[in-house]
Coordinates of C-alpha atoms in Angstrom, one line a residue:
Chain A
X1 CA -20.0 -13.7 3.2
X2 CA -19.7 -10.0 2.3
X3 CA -16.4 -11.0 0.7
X4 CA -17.5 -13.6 -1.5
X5 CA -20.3 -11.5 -2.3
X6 CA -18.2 -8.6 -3.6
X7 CA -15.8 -11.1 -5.2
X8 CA -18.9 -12.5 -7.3
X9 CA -20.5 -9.0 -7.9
X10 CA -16.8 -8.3 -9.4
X11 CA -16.9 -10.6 -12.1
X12 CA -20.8 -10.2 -13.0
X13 CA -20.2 -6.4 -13.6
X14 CA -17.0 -6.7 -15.8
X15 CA -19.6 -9.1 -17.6
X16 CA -22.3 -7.1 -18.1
X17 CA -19.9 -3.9 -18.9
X18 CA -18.2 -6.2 -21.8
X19 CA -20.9 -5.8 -24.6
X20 CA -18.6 -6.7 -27.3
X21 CA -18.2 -9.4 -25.0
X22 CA -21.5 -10.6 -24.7
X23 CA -22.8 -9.9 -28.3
X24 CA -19.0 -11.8 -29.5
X25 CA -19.6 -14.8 -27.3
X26 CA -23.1 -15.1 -29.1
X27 CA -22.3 -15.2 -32.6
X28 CA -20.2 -18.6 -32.3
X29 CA -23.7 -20.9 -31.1
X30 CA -25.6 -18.9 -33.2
X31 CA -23.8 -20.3 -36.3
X32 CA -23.9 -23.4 -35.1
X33 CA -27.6 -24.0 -34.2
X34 CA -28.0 -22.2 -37.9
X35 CA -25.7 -24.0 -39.5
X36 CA -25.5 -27.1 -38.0
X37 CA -29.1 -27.3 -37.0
X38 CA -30.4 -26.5 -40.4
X39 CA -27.7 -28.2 -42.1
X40 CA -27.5 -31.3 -40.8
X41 CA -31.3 -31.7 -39.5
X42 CA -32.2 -33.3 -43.3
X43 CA -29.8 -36.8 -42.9
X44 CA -30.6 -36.5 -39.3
X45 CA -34.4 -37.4 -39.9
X46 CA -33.8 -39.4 -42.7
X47 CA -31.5 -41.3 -40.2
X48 CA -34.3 -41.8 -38.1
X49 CA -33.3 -40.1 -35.2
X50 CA -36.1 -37.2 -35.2
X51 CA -35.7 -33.7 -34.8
X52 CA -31.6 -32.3 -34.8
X53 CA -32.0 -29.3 -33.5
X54 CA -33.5 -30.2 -30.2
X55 CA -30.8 -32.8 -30.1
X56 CA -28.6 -30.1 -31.0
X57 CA -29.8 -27.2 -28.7
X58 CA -28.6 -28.7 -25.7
X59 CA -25.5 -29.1 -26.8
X60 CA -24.5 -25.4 -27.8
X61 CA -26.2 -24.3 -24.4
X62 CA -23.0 -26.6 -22.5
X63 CA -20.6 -25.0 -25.4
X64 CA -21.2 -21.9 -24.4
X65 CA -21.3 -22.4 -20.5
X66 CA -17.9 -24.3 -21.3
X67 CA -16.3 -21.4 -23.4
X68 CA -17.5 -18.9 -21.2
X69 CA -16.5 -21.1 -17.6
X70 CA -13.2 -21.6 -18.9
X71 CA -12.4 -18.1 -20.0
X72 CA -13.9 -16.9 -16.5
X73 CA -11.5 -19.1 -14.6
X74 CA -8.8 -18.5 -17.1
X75 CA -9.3 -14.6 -16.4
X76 CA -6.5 -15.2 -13.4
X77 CA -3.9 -14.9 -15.4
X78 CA -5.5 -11.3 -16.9
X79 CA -5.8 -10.1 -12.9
X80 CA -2.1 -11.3 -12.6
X81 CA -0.8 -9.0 -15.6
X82 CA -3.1 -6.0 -14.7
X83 CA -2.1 -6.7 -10.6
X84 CA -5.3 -7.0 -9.0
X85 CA -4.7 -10.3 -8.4
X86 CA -2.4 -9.3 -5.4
X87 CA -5.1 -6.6 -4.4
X88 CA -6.9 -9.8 -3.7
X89 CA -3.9 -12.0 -2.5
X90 CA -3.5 -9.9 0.3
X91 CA -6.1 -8.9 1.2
X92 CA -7.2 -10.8 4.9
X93 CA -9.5 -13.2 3.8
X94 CA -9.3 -16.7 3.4
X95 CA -7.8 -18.5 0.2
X96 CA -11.5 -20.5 0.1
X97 CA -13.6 -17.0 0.0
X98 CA -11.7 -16.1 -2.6
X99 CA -11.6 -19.4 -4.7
X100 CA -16.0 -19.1 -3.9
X101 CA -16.7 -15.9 -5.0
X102 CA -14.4 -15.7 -8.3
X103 CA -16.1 -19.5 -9.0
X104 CA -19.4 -18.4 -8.2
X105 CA -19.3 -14.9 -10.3
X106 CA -18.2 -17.0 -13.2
X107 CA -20.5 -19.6 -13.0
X108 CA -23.0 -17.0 -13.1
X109 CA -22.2 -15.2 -15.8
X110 CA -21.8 -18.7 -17.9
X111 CA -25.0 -19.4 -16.4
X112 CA -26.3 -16.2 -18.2
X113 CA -24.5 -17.0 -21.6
X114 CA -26.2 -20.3 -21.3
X115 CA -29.4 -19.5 -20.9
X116 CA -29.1 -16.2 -23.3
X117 CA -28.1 -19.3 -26.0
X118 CA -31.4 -20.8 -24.8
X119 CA -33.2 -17.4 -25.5
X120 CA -31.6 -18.0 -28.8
X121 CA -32.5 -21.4 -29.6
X122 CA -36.2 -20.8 -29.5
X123 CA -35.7 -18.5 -33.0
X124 CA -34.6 -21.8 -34.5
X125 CA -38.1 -23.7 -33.5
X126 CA -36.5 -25.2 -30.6
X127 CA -39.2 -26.7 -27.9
X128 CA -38.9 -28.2 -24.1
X129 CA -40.8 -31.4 -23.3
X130 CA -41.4 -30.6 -19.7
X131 CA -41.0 -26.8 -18.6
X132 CA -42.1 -28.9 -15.0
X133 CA -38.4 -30.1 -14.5
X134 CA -36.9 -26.3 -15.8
X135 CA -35.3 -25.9 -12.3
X136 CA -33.2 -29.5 -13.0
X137 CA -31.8 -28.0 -15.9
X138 CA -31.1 -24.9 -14.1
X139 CA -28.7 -26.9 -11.9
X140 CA -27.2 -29.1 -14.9
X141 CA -26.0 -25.3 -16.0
X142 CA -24.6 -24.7 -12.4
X143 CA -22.6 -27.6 -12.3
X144 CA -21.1 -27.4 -15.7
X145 CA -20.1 -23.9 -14.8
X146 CA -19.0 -24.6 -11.2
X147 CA -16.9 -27.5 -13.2
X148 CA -15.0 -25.7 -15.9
X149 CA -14.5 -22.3 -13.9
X150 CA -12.8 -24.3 -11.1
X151 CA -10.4 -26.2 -14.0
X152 CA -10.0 -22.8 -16.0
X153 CA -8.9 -21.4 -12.6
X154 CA -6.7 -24.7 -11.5
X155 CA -5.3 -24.2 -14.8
X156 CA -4.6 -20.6 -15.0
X157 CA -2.8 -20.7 -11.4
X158 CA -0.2 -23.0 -12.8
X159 CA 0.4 -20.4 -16.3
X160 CA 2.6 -17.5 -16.1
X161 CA 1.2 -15.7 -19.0
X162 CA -1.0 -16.0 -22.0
X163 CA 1.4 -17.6 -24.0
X164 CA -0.2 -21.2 -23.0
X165 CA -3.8 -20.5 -23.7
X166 CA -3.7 -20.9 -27.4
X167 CA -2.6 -24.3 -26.4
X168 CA -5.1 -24.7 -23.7
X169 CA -8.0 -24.0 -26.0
X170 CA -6.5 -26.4 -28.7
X171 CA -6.0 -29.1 -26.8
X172 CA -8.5 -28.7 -24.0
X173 CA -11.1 -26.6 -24.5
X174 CA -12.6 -27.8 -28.2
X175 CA -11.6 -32.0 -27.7
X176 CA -13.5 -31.8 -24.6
X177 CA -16.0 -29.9 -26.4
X178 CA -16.2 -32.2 -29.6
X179 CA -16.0 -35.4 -27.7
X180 CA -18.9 -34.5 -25.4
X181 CA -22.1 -36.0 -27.6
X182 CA -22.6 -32.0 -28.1
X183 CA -22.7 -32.6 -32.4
X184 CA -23.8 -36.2 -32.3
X185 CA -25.5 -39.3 -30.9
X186 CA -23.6 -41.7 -28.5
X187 CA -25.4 -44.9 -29.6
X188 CA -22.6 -47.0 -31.9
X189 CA -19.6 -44.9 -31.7
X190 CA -16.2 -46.7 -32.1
X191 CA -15.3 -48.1 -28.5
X192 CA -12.2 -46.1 -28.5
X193 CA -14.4 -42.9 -28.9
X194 CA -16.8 -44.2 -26.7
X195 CA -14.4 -44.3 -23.5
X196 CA -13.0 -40.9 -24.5
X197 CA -16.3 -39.6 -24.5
X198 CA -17.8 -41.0 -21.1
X199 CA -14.3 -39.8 -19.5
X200 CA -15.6 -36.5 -20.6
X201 CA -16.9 -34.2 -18.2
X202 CA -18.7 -32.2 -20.4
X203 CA -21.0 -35.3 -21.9
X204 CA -22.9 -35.6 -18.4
X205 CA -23.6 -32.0 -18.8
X206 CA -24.6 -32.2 -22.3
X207 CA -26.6 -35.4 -21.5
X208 CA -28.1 -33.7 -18.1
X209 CA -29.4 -30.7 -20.4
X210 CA -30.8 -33.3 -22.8
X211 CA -32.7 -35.4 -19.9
X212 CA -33.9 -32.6 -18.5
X213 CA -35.1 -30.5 -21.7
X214 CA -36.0 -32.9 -24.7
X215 CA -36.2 -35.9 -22.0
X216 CA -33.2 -37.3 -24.0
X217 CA -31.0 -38.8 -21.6
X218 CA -28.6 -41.2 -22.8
X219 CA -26.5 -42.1 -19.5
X220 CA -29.6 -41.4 -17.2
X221 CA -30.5 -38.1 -15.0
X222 CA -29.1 -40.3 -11.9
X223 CA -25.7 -41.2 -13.6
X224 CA -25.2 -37.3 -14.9
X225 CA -26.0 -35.1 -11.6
X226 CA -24.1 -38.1 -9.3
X227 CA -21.2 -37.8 -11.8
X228 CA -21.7 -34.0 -12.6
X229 CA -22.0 -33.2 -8.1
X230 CA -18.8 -35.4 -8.2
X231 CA -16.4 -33.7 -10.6
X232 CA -17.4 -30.1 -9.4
X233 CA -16.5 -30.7 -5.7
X234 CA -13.0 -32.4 -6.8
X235 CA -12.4 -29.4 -9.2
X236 CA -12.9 -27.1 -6.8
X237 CA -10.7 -28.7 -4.1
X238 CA -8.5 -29.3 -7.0
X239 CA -8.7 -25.4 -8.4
X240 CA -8.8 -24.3 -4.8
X241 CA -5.6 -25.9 -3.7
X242 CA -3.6 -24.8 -7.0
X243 CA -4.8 -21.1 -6.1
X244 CA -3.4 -21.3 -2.7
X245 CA 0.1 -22.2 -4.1
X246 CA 0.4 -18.9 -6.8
X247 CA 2.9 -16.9 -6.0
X248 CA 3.7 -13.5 -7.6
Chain B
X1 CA 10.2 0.4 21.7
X2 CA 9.1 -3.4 20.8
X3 CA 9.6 -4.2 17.3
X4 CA 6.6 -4.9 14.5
X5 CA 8.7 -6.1 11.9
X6 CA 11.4 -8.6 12.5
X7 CA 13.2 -10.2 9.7
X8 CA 16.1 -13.5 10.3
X9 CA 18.8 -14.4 7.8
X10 CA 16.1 -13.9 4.9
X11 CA 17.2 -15.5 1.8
X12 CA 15.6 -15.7 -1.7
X13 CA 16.6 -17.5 -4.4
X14 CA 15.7 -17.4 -8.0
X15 CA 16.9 -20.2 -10.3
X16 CA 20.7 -19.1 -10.2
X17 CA 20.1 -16.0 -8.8
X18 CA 20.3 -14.9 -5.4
X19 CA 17.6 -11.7 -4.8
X20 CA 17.7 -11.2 -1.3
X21 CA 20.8 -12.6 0.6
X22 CA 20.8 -13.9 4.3
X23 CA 19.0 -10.1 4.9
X24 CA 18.2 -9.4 8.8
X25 CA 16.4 -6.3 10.3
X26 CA 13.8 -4.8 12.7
X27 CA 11.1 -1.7 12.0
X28 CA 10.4 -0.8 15.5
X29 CA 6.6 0.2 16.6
X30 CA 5.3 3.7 14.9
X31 CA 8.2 3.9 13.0
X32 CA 8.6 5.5 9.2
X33 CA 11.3 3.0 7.7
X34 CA 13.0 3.5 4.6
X35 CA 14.2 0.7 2.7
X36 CA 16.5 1.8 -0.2
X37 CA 18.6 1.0 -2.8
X38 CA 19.9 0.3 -6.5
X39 CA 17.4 -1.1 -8.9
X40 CA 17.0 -4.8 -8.5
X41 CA 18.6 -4.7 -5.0
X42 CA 16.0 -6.6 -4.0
X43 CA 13.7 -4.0 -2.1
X44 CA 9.9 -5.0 -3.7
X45 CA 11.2 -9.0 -3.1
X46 CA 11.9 -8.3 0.3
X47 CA 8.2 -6.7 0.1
X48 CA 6.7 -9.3 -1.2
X49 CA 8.0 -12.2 1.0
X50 CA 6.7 -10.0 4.2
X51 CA 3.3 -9.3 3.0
X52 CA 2.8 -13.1 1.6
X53 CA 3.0 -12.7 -2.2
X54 CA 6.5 -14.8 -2.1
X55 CA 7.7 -17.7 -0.2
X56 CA 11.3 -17.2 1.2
X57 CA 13.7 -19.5 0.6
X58 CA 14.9 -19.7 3.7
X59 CA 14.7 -17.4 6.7
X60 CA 11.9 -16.5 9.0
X61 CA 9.9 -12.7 8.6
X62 CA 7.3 -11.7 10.9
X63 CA 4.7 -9.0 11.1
X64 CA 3.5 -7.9 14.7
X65 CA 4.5 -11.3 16.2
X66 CA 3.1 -13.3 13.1
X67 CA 5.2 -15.3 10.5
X68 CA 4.6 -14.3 7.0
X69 CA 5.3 -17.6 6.0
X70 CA 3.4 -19.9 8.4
X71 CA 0.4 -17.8 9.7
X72 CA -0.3 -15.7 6.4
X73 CA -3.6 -15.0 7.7
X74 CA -2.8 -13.4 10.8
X75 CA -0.1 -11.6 9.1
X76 CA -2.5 -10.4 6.5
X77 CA -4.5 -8.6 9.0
X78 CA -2.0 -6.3 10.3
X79 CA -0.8 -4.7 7.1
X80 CA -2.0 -2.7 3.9
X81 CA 0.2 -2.1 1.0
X82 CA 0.6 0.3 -1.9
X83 CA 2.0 -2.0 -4.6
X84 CA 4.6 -0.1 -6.8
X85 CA 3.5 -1.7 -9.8
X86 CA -0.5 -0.9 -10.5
X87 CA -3.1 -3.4 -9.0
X88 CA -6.1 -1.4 -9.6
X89 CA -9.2 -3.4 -11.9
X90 CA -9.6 -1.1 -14.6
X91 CA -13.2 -2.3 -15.5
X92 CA -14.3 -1.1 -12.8
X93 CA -14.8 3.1 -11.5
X94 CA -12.7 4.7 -8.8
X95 CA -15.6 4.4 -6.5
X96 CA -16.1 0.5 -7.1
X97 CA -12.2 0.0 -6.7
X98 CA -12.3 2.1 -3.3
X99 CA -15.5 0.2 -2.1
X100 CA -14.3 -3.4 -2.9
X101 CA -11.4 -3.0 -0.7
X102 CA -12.9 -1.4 2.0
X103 CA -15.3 -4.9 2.1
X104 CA -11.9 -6.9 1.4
X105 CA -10.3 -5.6 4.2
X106 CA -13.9 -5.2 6.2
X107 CA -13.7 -1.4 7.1
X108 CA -16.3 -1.2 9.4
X109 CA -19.5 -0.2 8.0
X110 CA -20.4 2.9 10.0
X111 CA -16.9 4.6 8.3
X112 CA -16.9 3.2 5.2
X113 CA -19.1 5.4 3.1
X114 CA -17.3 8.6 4.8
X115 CA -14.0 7.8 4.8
X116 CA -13.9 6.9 1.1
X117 CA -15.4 10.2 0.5
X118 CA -12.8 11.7 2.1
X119 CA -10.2 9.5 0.8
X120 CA -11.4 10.4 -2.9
X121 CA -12.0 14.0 -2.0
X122 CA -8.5 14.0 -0.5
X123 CA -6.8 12.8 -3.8
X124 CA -8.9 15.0 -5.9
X125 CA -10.6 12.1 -7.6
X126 CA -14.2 12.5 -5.9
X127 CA -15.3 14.2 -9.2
X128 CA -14.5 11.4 -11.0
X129 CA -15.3 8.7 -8.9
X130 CA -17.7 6.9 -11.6
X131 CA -15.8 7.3 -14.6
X132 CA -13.9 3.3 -15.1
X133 CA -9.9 3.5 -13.9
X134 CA -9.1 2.4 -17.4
X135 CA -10.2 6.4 -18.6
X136 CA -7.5 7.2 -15.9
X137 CA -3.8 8.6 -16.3
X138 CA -1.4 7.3 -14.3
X139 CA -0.8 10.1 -11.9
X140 CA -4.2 9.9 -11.6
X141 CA -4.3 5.6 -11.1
X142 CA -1.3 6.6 -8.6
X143 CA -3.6 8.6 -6.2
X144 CA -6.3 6.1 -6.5
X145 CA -3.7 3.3 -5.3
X146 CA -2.5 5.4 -2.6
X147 CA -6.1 6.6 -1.4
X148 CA -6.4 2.5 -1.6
X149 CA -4.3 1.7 0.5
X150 CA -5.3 4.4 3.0
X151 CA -8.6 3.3 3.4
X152 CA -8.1 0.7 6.4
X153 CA -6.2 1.1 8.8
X154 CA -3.0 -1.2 8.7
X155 CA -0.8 -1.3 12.2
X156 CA 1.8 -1.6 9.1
X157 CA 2.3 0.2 5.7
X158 CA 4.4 -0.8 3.2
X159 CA 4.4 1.6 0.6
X160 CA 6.8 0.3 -2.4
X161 CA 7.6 3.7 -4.4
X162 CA 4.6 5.2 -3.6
X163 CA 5.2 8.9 -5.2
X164 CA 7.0 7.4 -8.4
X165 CA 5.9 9.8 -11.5
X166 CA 3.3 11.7 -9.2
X167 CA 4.3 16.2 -9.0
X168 CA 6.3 17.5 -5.9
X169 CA 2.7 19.2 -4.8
X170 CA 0.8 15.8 -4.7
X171 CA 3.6 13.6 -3.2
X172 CA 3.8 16.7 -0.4
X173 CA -0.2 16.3 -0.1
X174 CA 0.0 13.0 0.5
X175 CA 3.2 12.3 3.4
X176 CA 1.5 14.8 5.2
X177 CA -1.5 12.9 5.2
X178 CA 0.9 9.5 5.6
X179 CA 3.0 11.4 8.8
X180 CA -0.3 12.6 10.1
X181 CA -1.7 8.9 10.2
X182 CA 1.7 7.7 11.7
X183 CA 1.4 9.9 14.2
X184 CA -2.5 9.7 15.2
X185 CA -2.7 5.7 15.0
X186 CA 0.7 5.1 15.6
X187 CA 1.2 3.7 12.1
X188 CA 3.8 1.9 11.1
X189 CA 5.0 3.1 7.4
X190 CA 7.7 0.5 5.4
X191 CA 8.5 2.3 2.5
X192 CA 11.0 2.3 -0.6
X193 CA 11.8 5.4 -3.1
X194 CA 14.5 6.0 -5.3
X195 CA 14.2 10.1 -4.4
X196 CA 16.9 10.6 -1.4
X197 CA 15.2 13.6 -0.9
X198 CA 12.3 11.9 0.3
X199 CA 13.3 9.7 2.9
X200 CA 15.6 12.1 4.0
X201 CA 12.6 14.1 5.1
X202 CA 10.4 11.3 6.5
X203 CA 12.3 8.7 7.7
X204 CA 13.1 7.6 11.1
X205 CA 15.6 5.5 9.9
X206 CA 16.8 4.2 6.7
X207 CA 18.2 1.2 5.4
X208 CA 20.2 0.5 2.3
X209 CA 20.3 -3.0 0.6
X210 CA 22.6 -3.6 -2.7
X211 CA 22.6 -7.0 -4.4
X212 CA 20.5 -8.6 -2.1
X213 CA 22.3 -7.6 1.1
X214 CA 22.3 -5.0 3.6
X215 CA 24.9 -2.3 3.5
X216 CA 23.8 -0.2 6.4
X217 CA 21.4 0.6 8.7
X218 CA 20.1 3.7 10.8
X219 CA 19.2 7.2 11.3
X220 CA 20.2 9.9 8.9
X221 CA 22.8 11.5 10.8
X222 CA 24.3 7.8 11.9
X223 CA 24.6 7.2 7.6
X224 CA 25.7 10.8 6.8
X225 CA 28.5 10.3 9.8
X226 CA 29.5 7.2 9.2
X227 CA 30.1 7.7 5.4
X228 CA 31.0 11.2 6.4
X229 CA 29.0 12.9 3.7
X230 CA 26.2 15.7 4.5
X231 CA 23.4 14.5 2.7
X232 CA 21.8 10.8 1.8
X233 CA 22.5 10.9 -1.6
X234 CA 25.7 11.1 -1.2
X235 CA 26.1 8.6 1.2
X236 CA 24.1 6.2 -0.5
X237 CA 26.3 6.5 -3.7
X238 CA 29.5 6.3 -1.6
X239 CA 27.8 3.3 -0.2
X240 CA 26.6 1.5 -3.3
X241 CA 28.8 3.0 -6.3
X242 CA 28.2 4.6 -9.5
X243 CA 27.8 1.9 -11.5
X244 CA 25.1 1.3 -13.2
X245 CA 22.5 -1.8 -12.7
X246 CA 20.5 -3.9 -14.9
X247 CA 17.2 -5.6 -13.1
X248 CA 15.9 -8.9 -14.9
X249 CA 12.5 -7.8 -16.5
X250 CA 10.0 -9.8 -14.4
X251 CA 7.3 -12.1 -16.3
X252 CA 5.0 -9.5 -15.6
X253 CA 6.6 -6.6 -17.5
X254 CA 7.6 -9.6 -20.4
X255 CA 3.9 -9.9 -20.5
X256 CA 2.8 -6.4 -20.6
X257 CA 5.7 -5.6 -23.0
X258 CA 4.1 -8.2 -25.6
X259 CA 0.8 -7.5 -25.4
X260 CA 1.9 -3.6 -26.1
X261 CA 3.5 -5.1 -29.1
X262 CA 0.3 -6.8 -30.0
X263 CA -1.3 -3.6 -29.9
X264 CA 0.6 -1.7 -31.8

């Protein structure tokens, strides 16, 4: 326990030392509720679909739980170049502690991101619909993180350097962020979008945060934490084993 | 004496080069073992195949009576290391490295706190024990490492160029503490150096590897007599040649080559 409590304390103090971090990571949903939010909200009404930016809000809350879960678990690679990575590799403790407490540090601090974005979203004139079911929401955040921490970490295991993350965020990061239901409504999408976007990991996040904030749910609160539960403990076996395998 | 490390026919292969080649030894019990050799001889692979970083390619390795290979964890709890490359996390303060390891490697509580103020104190950094490692110079990062690796207490330390770049005052300050350790706990110390000096004063017994193989093995006076020369560096260069020898840069040192680059 001790170790996987010093593990997770680790990455939550290199968060909270990183102001330029923090106030970096911010600016990006910022923009987007502004611009998007206000920018789009006009043709959203006139569409008939009501109010954008609570449609909108919990979608930048799972964009910056996903940027900041994948950069978390993608930090492996950093602890490979600057060696502590082997501090902890051989260190007697089991491969599982240490897959725990690095997945559960950066689930917090995405957890934290997300919910600084929620601070955020109330300058914009966001509103919940039922502060009664916060705690749901609370766990939507936790799995999302749990999720993409444990494939940023699965993923980082198998790169040498930084050389692949540009590709990584290109062709993993924003599709899965785009093609989530994080921008836009699910109802009457092209079918070939539509199976894209339910293979998606990330659009039972978005649509958990939905049900559980602006009672929104498209798939249903059942569907989302079932599938959401699902895909965190496979990740994590799956992050897990990869993290067992690195070699230095 | 019965023997703590115990190494078979290691061999390690990388694409189409061999590192370490069909390499066999034994560190006896409370022994100080020198492992030396040319650049790229293979001495930090050898390392990191015994304290589980690497897997062999083929051979067996074990570390009091566990395989490296097939009971990692076991193994893991009989050694401590001083990495020759640094493996401190510079985000966080001397203190905060020193205390995270002592919880890694569960120091017992009742010495934790006093022994990591001795350990800083020893090292001179107990000053500076809240500034961040990334304020540090590397002698400085150096001592940190080494007071690191001091803090529990290993039945095995490997020590991969542990006084590299540090003054002749602080790499005297610290063997004695190292010999003094070996001697109280019966501590076994593993170690590579490229100073002949230095093993000649510390070392039980000393081995020499060159291209992946082992040239020799055994006490000073058994090298200097069997190369007939009267000190270690002269025997070692009788026993390995002049010439000069290129290592392949590792992806590591690629890496923090680049991002030096991007830097700039």
């Amino acid at each position: 326990m001790s170790t996987i409590y010093i593990l997770w304390l680790r990455q939550v103090k290199r968060y909270l030392r990183s102001r330029s971090r923090i106030i970096g990571s911010l600016a990006q949903p910022l923009l987007f509720l502004v611009a998007l939010g206000f920018g789009f909200g006009p043709i959203y009404t006139k569409a008939g679909q009501g109010n954008y930016i609570e449609f909108l809000v919990p979608g930048v809350m799972a964009m910056s739980i996903l940027f900041t879960a994948m950069a978390t678990g993608i930090e492996i690679i950093w602890d490979r170049q600057f060696g502590f990575l082997k501090e902890t590799l051989v260190a007697p403790i089991s491969r599982m502690n240490i897959m725990i407490g690095r997945t559960l540090g950066g689930a917090t601090v995405s957890i934290l991101q997300g919910l600084i974005v929620f601070g955020l979203s109330f300058i914009v004139g966001f509103k919940v619909a039922n502060w009664h079911i916060f705690p749901l929401a609370f766990i939507s955040m936790f799995l999302i993180a749990v999720i993409f921490t444990a494939l940023g970490t699965a993923i980082a295991s198998l790169l040498q350097d930084m050389q692949g993350f540009q590709l990584i965020m290109s062709f993993l990061i924003m599709p899965i962020f785009f093609l989530s239901g994080a921008l836009f409504p699910l109802n009457g999408l092209p079918s070939a979008l539509n199976i894209v976007v339910r293979a998606n990991p990330l659009s039972y996040g978005v649509d958990s945060l939905r049900g559980t904030l602006v009672a929104a749910s498209n798939f249903g609160l059942h569907t989302d934490f079932i599938a959401l539960t699902l895909l965190a403990l496979i990740l994590l076996a799956i992050g897990s084993y990869l993290f067992s395998k690195i070699q230095i | 004496m019965e023997n703590i490390i115990e190494v078979k026919n290691l061999v390690k292969n990388f694409k189409d080069f061999t590192a370490v080649d069909n390499v066999s030894f034994e560190v006896k019990k409370g022994e100080i073992f020198a492992f030396l050799g040319p650049n790229g001889a293979g001495k930090t692979t050898t390392i990191k195949m015994l304290t589980t970083l690497l897997k062999p390619s083929s051979g067996d390795l074990s570390i009091d009576g566990h395989s490296s290979t097939t009971d990692k964890d076991k193994a893991r709890h009989s050694f401590g290391i001083v990495f020759q490359d640094p493996s401190l996390d510079d985000e966080l303060t001397a203190y905060e490295n020193m205390y995270f390891h002592s919880v890694l490697y569960k120091v017992p509580k009742k010495v934790r706190k006093s022994r990591l103020e001795q350990l800083l104190k020893f090292v001179e950094l107990w000053d500076r024990r809240n500034d961040l490692v990334k304020k540090f110079s590397g002698g400085m990062k150096r001592r940190l490492e080494i007071a690191r690796g001091l803090l529990h207490h290993p039945k095995v330390l490997f020590l991969d160029e542990p006084t590299l770049g540090l003054d002749p005052q602080t790499t005297n300050h610290i063997w004695t503490y190292i010999k003094e350790l070996n001697k109280k706990e019966n501590i076994t110390v593993f170690f590579t150096t490229h100073y002949m000096a230095e093993a000649e004063k510390v070392a039980d017994r000393i081995a020499i590897i060159d291209q992946g193989k082992i040239i020799i093995i055994g006490t000073l006076e058994e090298l200097k007599s069997k190369t007939q020369k009267d000190n270690l560096e002269d025997a070692f260069l009788a026993l390995t040649g002049k010439k000069l020898r290129d290592e392949e840069a590792s992806t590591l040192e690629l890496l923090r080559n680049r991002r030096k680059m991007r830097h700039r």
